[in-house]
XYZ file of C-alpha atoms in Angstrom:
359
model
C 8.827 44.868 13.387
C 5.453 46.688 13.792
C 3.381 45.429 16.582
C -0.329 44.068 16.351
C -2.870 46.067 18.387
C -6.124 44.548 17.000
C -7.353 41.534 18.824
C -8.145 39.888 15.426
C -4.620 40.664 14.123
C -3.079 39.058 16.973
C -5.289 35.981 16.756
C -4.372 35.580 12.994
C -0.661 35.969 14.082
C -1.174 33.245 16.899
C -2.789 30.726 14.305
C 0.184 31.387 11.787
C 2.579 30.620 14.623
C 0.521 27.574 15.909
C 0.637 25.898 12.469
C 4.429 26.839 12.098
C 5.368 25.206 15.444
C 2.968 22.455 15.047
C 4.449 21.297 11.897
C 7.357 20.653 13.905
C 5.710 18.580 16.694
C 6.013 21.596 19.059
C 2.469 21.902 20.228
C 3.322 21.699 23.870
C 6.078 24.494 23.595
C 3.152 26.850 22.522
C 0.924 25.877 25.300
C 3.850 26.593 27.807
C 4.251 30.060 26.220
C 0.606 30.732 26.517
C 0.600 29.592 30.124
C 3.508 31.990 30.937
C 1.512 34.929 30.124
C 3.361 36.048 26.807
C -0.027 37.840 25.902
C -0.644 39.264 29.357
C -3.343 41.803 29.222
C -5.250 40.191 26.308
C -7.201 37.649 28.169
C -9.724 37.003 25.530
C -7.016 36.416 22.744
C -5.122 34.140 25.162
C -8.287 32.110 26.030
C -9.096 31.695 22.546
C -5.561 30.628 21.466
C -5.730 27.919 24.299
C -8.976 26.824 22.857
C -7.557 26.603 19.485
C -4.372 24.791 20.510
C -6.514 22.184 22.639
C -8.826 21.461 19.876
C -6.210 21.003 17.133
C -6.098 17.530 15.836
C -2.400 16.853 14.859
C -3.449 13.537 12.942
C -6.178 15.370 11.027
C -3.842 18.234 9.934
C -1.379 15.776 8.487
C -3.423 12.884 7.202
C -7.000 14.090 6.753
C -7.762 11.374 4.288
C -6.961 8.660 6.945
C -9.714 9.753 9.279
C -12.878 9.956 7.189
C -13.356 6.835 5.122
C -14.323 7.486 1.553
C -17.115 5.500 0.078
C -18.114 4.740 -3.427
C -21.831 4.579 -4.216
C -21.716 3.182 -7.681
C -24.827 2.938 -9.699
C -25.871 -0.136 -11.657
C -25.111 1.830 -14.927
C -21.430 2.438 -13.618
C -20.773 -1.082 -12.442
C -21.857 -2.283 -16.228
C -19.506 0.329 -17.480
C -16.720 -0.643 -15.345
C -17.094 -4.313 -16.506
C -17.249 -3.412 -20.295
C -14.188 -1.017 -19.974
C -12.192 -3.745 -18.161
C -13.198 -6.536 -20.619
C -12.117 -4.417 -23.619
C -8.923 -3.946 -22.008
C -8.453 -7.686 -21.402
C -9.535 -9.521 -24.534
C -10.662 -13.101 -24.092
C -10.643 -13.048 -20.517
C -14.364 -12.298 -19.612
C -14.556 -14.865 -16.673
C -11.379 -13.531 -15.150
C -12.805 -9.984 -15.285
C -15.739 -11.178 -13.489
C -14.164 -12.746 -10.693
C -11.729 -9.893 -10.153
C -14.641 -7.409 -10.289
C -16.682 -9.565 -7.783
C -14.142 -9.472 -5.069
C -13.591 -5.644 -5.901
C -17.315 -4.806 -5.649
C -17.744 -7.038 -2.479
C -15.386 -4.606 -0.582
C -15.839 -1.144 -2.248
C -19.515 -1.370 -2.991
C -20.925 -3.838 -0.449
C -18.634 -3.052 2.493
C -17.891 -6.656 2.897
C -15.027 -7.569 5.319
C -14.653 -10.970 3.837
C -13.732 -10.024 0.228
C -10.533 -11.849 -0.954
C -7.471 -10.515 -2.789
C -7.325 -12.005 -6.417
C -4.231 -14.170 -6.792
C -3.473 -14.226 -10.472
C -1.835 -17.575 -11.543
C -0.440 -18.375 -14.965
C 2.721 -18.479 -17.021
C 4.350 -15.366 -18.494
C 2.502 -13.617 -21.257
C -0.937 -14.511 -20.180
C -2.390 -11.246 -19.051
C -1.732 -11.131 -15.246
C -0.148 -7.739 -15.138
C -2.397 -6.316 -17.897
C -5.424 -7.321 -15.577
C -4.237 -4.848 -13.141
C -3.556 -2.104 -15.337
C -7.153 -2.927 -16.835
C -8.850 -2.456 -13.577
C -7.026 1.046 -12.909
C -7.898 2.143 -16.290
C -11.508 1.031 -16.133
C -11.943 2.692 -12.821
C -10.713 5.929 -14.379
C -13.038 5.634 -17.172
C -15.996 5.716 -14.743
C -14.536 8.752 -12.592
C -12.938 6.692 -10.017
C -9.260 7.766 -9.610
C -7.073 4.836 -9.067
C -3.379 4.229 -8.637
C -1.160 1.310 -8.795
C 1.886 0.351 -6.426
C 3.691 -2.657 -8.064
C 6.037 -4.594 -5.842
C 8.060 -7.423 -7.324
C 8.703 -10.049 -4.787
C 12.067 -11.831 -4.269
C 13.430 -14.250 -1.892
C 15.983 -13.306 0.758
C 15.989 -11.457 4.049
C 17.189 -8.061 2.660
C 14.591 -7.824 -0.022
C 11.810 -8.925 2.354
C 12.792 -6.079 4.739
C 12.900 -3.492 1.771
C 9.326 -4.781 0.757
C 8.082 -4.424 4.209
C 9.386 -0.757 4.371
C 7.838 -0.028 1.154
C 4.613 -1.349 2.127
C 4.315 -0.252 5.769
C 6.826 2.444 6.244
C 9.784 2.718 8.822
C 9.854 3.286 12.421
C 9.993 7.221 13.299
C 13.334 6.815 15.421
C 15.340 5.909 12.351
C 17.289 8.672 10.792
C 15.870 8.068 7.271
C 12.374 7.280 8.546
C 9.689 7.741 5.904
C 6.005 6.681 5.301
C 5.079 3.783 3.209
C 4.457 3.987 -0.644
C 0.862 3.080 0.216
C 0.338 5.830 2.664
C 1.740 8.296 0.150
C -1.080 7.662 -2.190
C -3.909 6.842 0.368
C -3.297 10.280 2.049
C -4.001 11.979 -1.117
C -7.723 12.888 -1.760
C -7.313 12.584 -5.475
C -6.594 8.832 -5.126
C -10.045 6.964 -4.281
C -8.555 3.421 -4.613
C -4.962 2.453 -4.304
C -4.375 -1.120 -6.026
C -1.354 -2.789 -4.386
C 0.100 -5.327 -6.774
C 2.587 -7.826 -5.493
C 3.938 -9.516 -8.603
C 6.083 -12.750 -8.729
C 4.834 -13.822 -5.280
C 5.770 -17.362 -5.933
C 9.455 -16.498 -6.338
C 9.664 -15.325 -2.749
C 8.458 -18.538 -1.171
C 6.580 -19.048 2.061
C 8.808 -16.680 3.842
C 6.676 -13.763 2.469
C 3.433 -15.217 4.276
C 3.984 -12.882 7.461
C 3.752 -9.884 5.206
C 0.819 -11.164 3.096
C -1.227 -11.930 6.396
C -0.382 -8.347 7.647
C -1.431 -6.889 4.335
C -4.539 -9.023 3.796
C -5.985 -9.710 7.488
C -9.275 -7.625 7.540
C -9.416 -8.005 11.268
C -6.589 -5.894 11.909
C -6.238 -2.252 10.513
C -3.614 -1.679 7.894
C -1.367 0.786 9.724
C 1.719 2.801 8.678
C 4.613 2.386 10.994
C 5.839 6.014 10.523
C 2.393 7.504 11.159
C 1.876 5.076 14.178
C 5.087 6.288 15.721
C 4.292 9.950 15.253
C 0.744 9.770 16.599
C 0.924 6.812 19.078
C -2.329 7.764 20.569
C -4.189 7.507 17.356
C -5.183 4.323 15.394
C -5.808 4.850 11.584
C -6.459 2.377 8.815
C -5.360 2.258 5.116
C -7.214 -0.641 4.315
C -10.724 1.172 3.206
C -8.895 2.740 0.199
C -6.563 -0.504 -0.707
C -7.114 -3.286 -3.088
C -4.570 -5.992 -3.004
C -3.921 -8.111 -5.932
C -1.132 -10.960 -6.119
C 0.376 -12.716 -9.252
C 2.635 -15.753 -9.926
C 3.465 -18.204 -12.360
C 2.200 -20.998 -9.974
C 0.335 -21.178 -6.598
C 3.324 -23.538 -5.238
C 3.469 -23.669 -1.511
C 0.701 -21.022 -1.158
C -2.080 -23.169 -2.133
C -3.686 -25.004 0.946
C -1.974 -22.664 3.607
C -4.603 -21.977 6.396
C -3.122 -18.439 6.863
C -4.063 -17.659 3.085
C -6.977 -19.889 2.143
C -9.814 -17.439 3.237
C -7.913 -14.261 2.270
C -6.936 -14.771 -1.333
C -8.785 -16.352 -4.491
C -6.686 -18.190 -6.986
C -7.612 -17.133 -10.591
C -6.164 -19.229 -13.308
C -4.715 -17.607 -16.563
C -4.275 -20.445 -18.864
C -1.806 -19.864 -21.761
C -3.445 -18.626 -25.135
C -3.340 -20.827 -28.044
C -1.802 -19.407 -31.306
C -5.325 -18.355 -32.639
C -6.100 -16.864 -29.470
C -3.041 -14.590 -29.624
C -4.168 -13.396 -33.054
C -7.643 -12.552 -31.626
C -6.315 -10.797 -28.660
C -4.083 -8.601 -31.091
C -7.001 -7.921 -33.343
C -9.226 -6.835 -30.277
C -6.641 -4.738 -28.515
C -8.030 -1.109 -27.280
C -7.105 1.332 -30.108
C -5.137 3.540 -27.465
C -2.691 0.324 -27.294
C -2.030 0.031 -30.989
C 1.252 1.401 -32.459
C 0.881 3.735 -35.363
C 2.238 0.797 -37.476
C -0.953 -1.174 -36.533
C -3.280 1.549 -37.097
C -2.255 1.966 -40.587
C -3.403 -1.549 -41.654
C -6.617 -3.279 -41.795
C -7.488 -6.270 -39.296
C -7.482 -8.657 -42.214
C -3.894 -7.766 -43.183
C -2.691 -7.854 -39.418
C -4.458 -11.261 -39.074
C -2.540 -12.686 -42.053
C 0.793 -11.282 -40.874
C 0.329 -12.576 -37.384
C -0.565 -16.078 -38.544
C 2.501 -16.085 -40.734
C 4.768 -15.115 -37.867
C 3.254 -18.026 -35.841
C 3.779 -20.463 -38.746
C 7.291 -19.287 -39.007
C 7.892 -20.280 -35.181
C 6.149 -23.423 -34.597
C 9.180 -24.806 -32.637
C 9.073 -21.823 -30.335
C 6.546 -20.651 -27.640
C 5.839 -17.127 -28.975
C 4.824 -14.703 -26.293
C 2.275 -12.089 -27.088
C 4.810 -9.243 -26.882
C 7.226 -10.952 -29.201
C 4.231 -11.696 -31.585
C 3.187 -8.005 -31.498
C 6.938 -7.179 -32.364
C 7.400 -9.527 -35.289
C 4.074 -8.281 -36.870
C 5.019 -4.591 -36.429
C 8.382 -5.357 -38.110
C 6.890 -7.024 -41.043
C 4.306 -4.244 -41.543
C 7.045 -1.703 -41.205
C 9.204 -3.550 -43.763
C 6.369 -3.719 -46.211
C 6.142 0.158 -45.936
C 9.998 0.710 -46.195
C 11.415 -2.111 -48.163
C 14.838 -0.674 -47.980
C 14.812 -1.501 -44.232
C 14.055 -5.354 -45.021
C 16.797 -7.658 -43.558
C 17.707 -10.544 -45.587
C 18.979 -13.959 -44.290
C 17.863 -16.428 -41.669
C 16.326 -14.929 -38.355
C 18.044 -15.841 -35.299
C 16.276 -18.368 -33.238
C 15.788 -17.919 -29.396
C 16.699 -20.694 -27.113
C 13.467 -22.685 -25.784
C 14.269 -22.133 -22.343
C 14.840 -18.442 -22.406
C 12.778 -16.465 -20.172
C 9.416 -15.214 -21.753
C 8.073 -11.879 -21.792
C 4.845 -11.006 -20.284
C 1.348 -10.076 -21.775
C 1.569 -6.287 -20.796
C 2.883 -4.601 -23.992
C 2.411 -1.043 -22.750
């Protein structure tokens, strides 16, 4: 291999070698090589290389987005646009939208350390999951890139351990050690906000409280176990980019717990009435409408929806089921040869209902 004689070329070669070895955690080895006089005769290059090695910040090289907080200075106009976009994505839930945005803006716009995590409470099919997606979409529309991590909570020791690894990563000494899902998104510059959505929290019970406290405690940095093990001398905090939202069918044992009372805000999602379900269907964002619904007028959709609800008075019709039945009726109108005769199968009343989020 051709040797480098130019001082600048040698320095560039050192930089390449430094980065290559550094990626494998061998910074000390390179320093030892320099001390042994591997480049004797080129004192200037050696000294500059030593300076380069000494000043290198491993933490910043690997995770630059964890070192410098990203602050959003939203104008009043942008805040209003955020509200309007989210309100359109979540019809008939204006008060809910306001309460979620108040906590979000307290943290990301006002820099409050006392902002609370919204805990969305209500039966299936009332819009809890859709509220999370609505916030993500509304942020994207005003130019703030956001991403959602959804974690479904279940009871049991193994699911809790898996959830802990997903949220906080694993220790570096494990053979399959890896960073958390939160870190993977937070460390990317393109993601300005990471929404951590813990769904069905009530099913996990109070056993999940230690995980919630660790995730929600503003007095402690939200650290990744994998990164902390790699860089034990460096502290980091993922909290400045993270907005936590929780959801459950009921508050259950969580309401009144001193560990959570000042960290979460319970926001009720009451069931929709039959007429409200029709209004929600008619007010869905155009991007959510299927091609079947787009072909017909609002008045036609309203009549068909009311017809479906009237035919299912004895059942609690979820929003997803309503949309499907309306689409079926309209499709059969267009293609009459697809119409199915006979009595429709009735669902058992105790069957698990399907949620509001239809997309």
